[in-house]
């Protein structure tokens, strides 16, 4: 180590001082919910859905997705539980929960699945380049031009929604519901699925009003609905909301915590890296150790031990 | 004869059967890499929408970073804490770290969907993302490792530049540049050494924070708020055992002196470090009450038990014994177990413990993924071999004939 005493103290001291000056006076308060104040949302009334798959068809058309292998008029795909994939951003699944009609026939229940457009999304927090963003209108928006394809968003998503172009060698994309971002930014625009639904099972509007509407419906017809709005509190709330007459657990919905997904990681990251206090302090401490344990070499008091000190 | 002369290139036949095997593995991996860039990730991997991360992230990236920790732990010991008796192992550890992180970068480049966009985090900052922090640290640290390695190259070339024919006129210029590099680096190297340690601490723990974004998917045996601390502790712990592992492998295959006089005291520190890691792991299990999952017979509980027993408890008990620490073979076994334990831990956190909802089948790596990972590791060993053959890295001298 060929460096004189003054140089060493100068640089190390500056860093130590910087670290101390930057150290926050108190530990950061708990992370607050990061969510747009007045986003749009969709309320799906599961009791109304008849499983016609018109929403799947509209979604396919508006996103220019490839034509389906089985026509959207064909109910056969309902026989298995599907997930959104690269070629279909929304799918309807059929469940038999054991409810029967007067003639003792099982009554099917249909659930539309798509990106929930979380209020405080895990994927947005995870994305290494900010290709995923939560827009003020509620949409979780994907910008393929920034994406590097690390797929951390897929690890982060608690609803297991993003699908990946594993067959594309060079320009694969993450695929998920866009909330018809390009339509809803225009005045009066609505997502294609909400527009086409023939039984009006999907209502598009401000999330706040939709929550009111859902509560109203539940209150007016407690025999028809369970007293729960799925998406009101799950992972900090989602833009898509569901009301149902049957327990959500029986309809493929996950039991999720109310804490937003990014809570723990962001608390740790911002706690450690606020003003870079932790790395800078560590740098200063290590610099101190280096000075203490290598003083002879650094000041050059003793025999030149250059070979030992240098890498 | 002193076992620790100055580091020097080794004199040993290059094309040994071992080197041929490495080349064979590298050649086997190549067609799969080509297939990945022709048919996409689906052509060679078993990744799907529920399992976006597989062997390449679990082994090449997460484990690669952990096992390259020897680079910063030996640098800290010898250069920061002034324990100069360990100088002999800093160069090979530095070389391993440099090659290890290069392998991490290569593995990542193959794994990400858009290899050509891998540089995007440098301009599109996203400080909320743990992955962004890890990426930035790894990018900077990789450069620091290369800078720390320059003096070794300079030492080899200085005074020996003689380019053939017309290029000969550049000889003096290059010599002057080498001299300049040596002088400047000698003055500022301490900055890079400390920065390397700081950056290592940051991204080793950052890797542990990665999976904290998936509270509902990672098995409770591993999902703990102190996962970053556990990753950092285990990385620091595995540093010296990894040095023992590779020094023993290198010195036995190159018929060099075993350097037990350095390795034995080095592993005394490991008793302490591994002990801390063991206490943290067990304390965390008790505090969160996750011992209820220990004997439920699932693959996850078995994987956790193996990880703890084979990778932590048994080697710790072995290392306590001075007899083990003095025996070359026993020390090698104990250190190999610790290394294996960290490998198992990373594989458990990223693959075995990852239980996504709606998964139709469990993930198991495809042949192509294994072939590429094997090729990368073989490539690392091959370049290590090239470097110790031509550069002054190893200080160990050949075994004397009588011994």
CSV table of C-alpha atoms in Angstrom, one decimal, chain A residues 9 14-16 38 58 70 72 106 113 116-118 126 160 176 197 200 211 228 255 267 277 289 292 308:
chain,number,residue,atom,x,y,z
A,9,UNK,CA,-6.8,10.4,6.5
A,14,UNK,CA,-14.3,12.6,4.2
A,15,UNK,CA,-16.1,9.4,3.8
A,16,UNK,CA,-16.7,8.8,7.5
A,38,UNK,CA,-58.5,7.9,-7.3
A,58,UNK,CA,-63.1,-9.0,-26.9
A,70,UNK,CA,-61.1,-23.5,-30.1
A,72,UNK,CA,-64.9,-18.5,-28.2
A,106,UNK,CA,-75.3,-28.7,-10.1
A,113,UNK,CA,-59.4,-14.3,-14.3
A,116,UNK,CA,-55.9,-7.7,-10.7
A,117,UNK,CA,-54.1,-4.3,-11.2
A,118,UNK,CA,-53.0,-4.1,-7.6
A,126,UNK,CA,-39.7,-5.8,-8.3
A,160,UNK,CA,-49.5,-15.6,-10.6
A,176,UNK,CA,-50.8,-9.7,-19.0
A,197,UNK,CA,-70.3,-8.3,-21.2
A,200,UNK,CA,-73.3,-6.6,-17.3
A,211,UNK,CA,-66.6,-0.3,-3.5
A,228,UNK,CA,-67.0,-9.8,1.3
A,255,UNK,CA,-56.2,-16.3,0.6
A,267,UNK,CA,-38.7,-1.3,4.1
A,277,UNK,CA,-25.8,5.6,5.1
A,289,UNK,CA,-9.7,-1.0,10.5
A,292,UNK,CA,-5.3,0.6,12.4
A,308,UNK,CA,2.7,-7.6,0.9
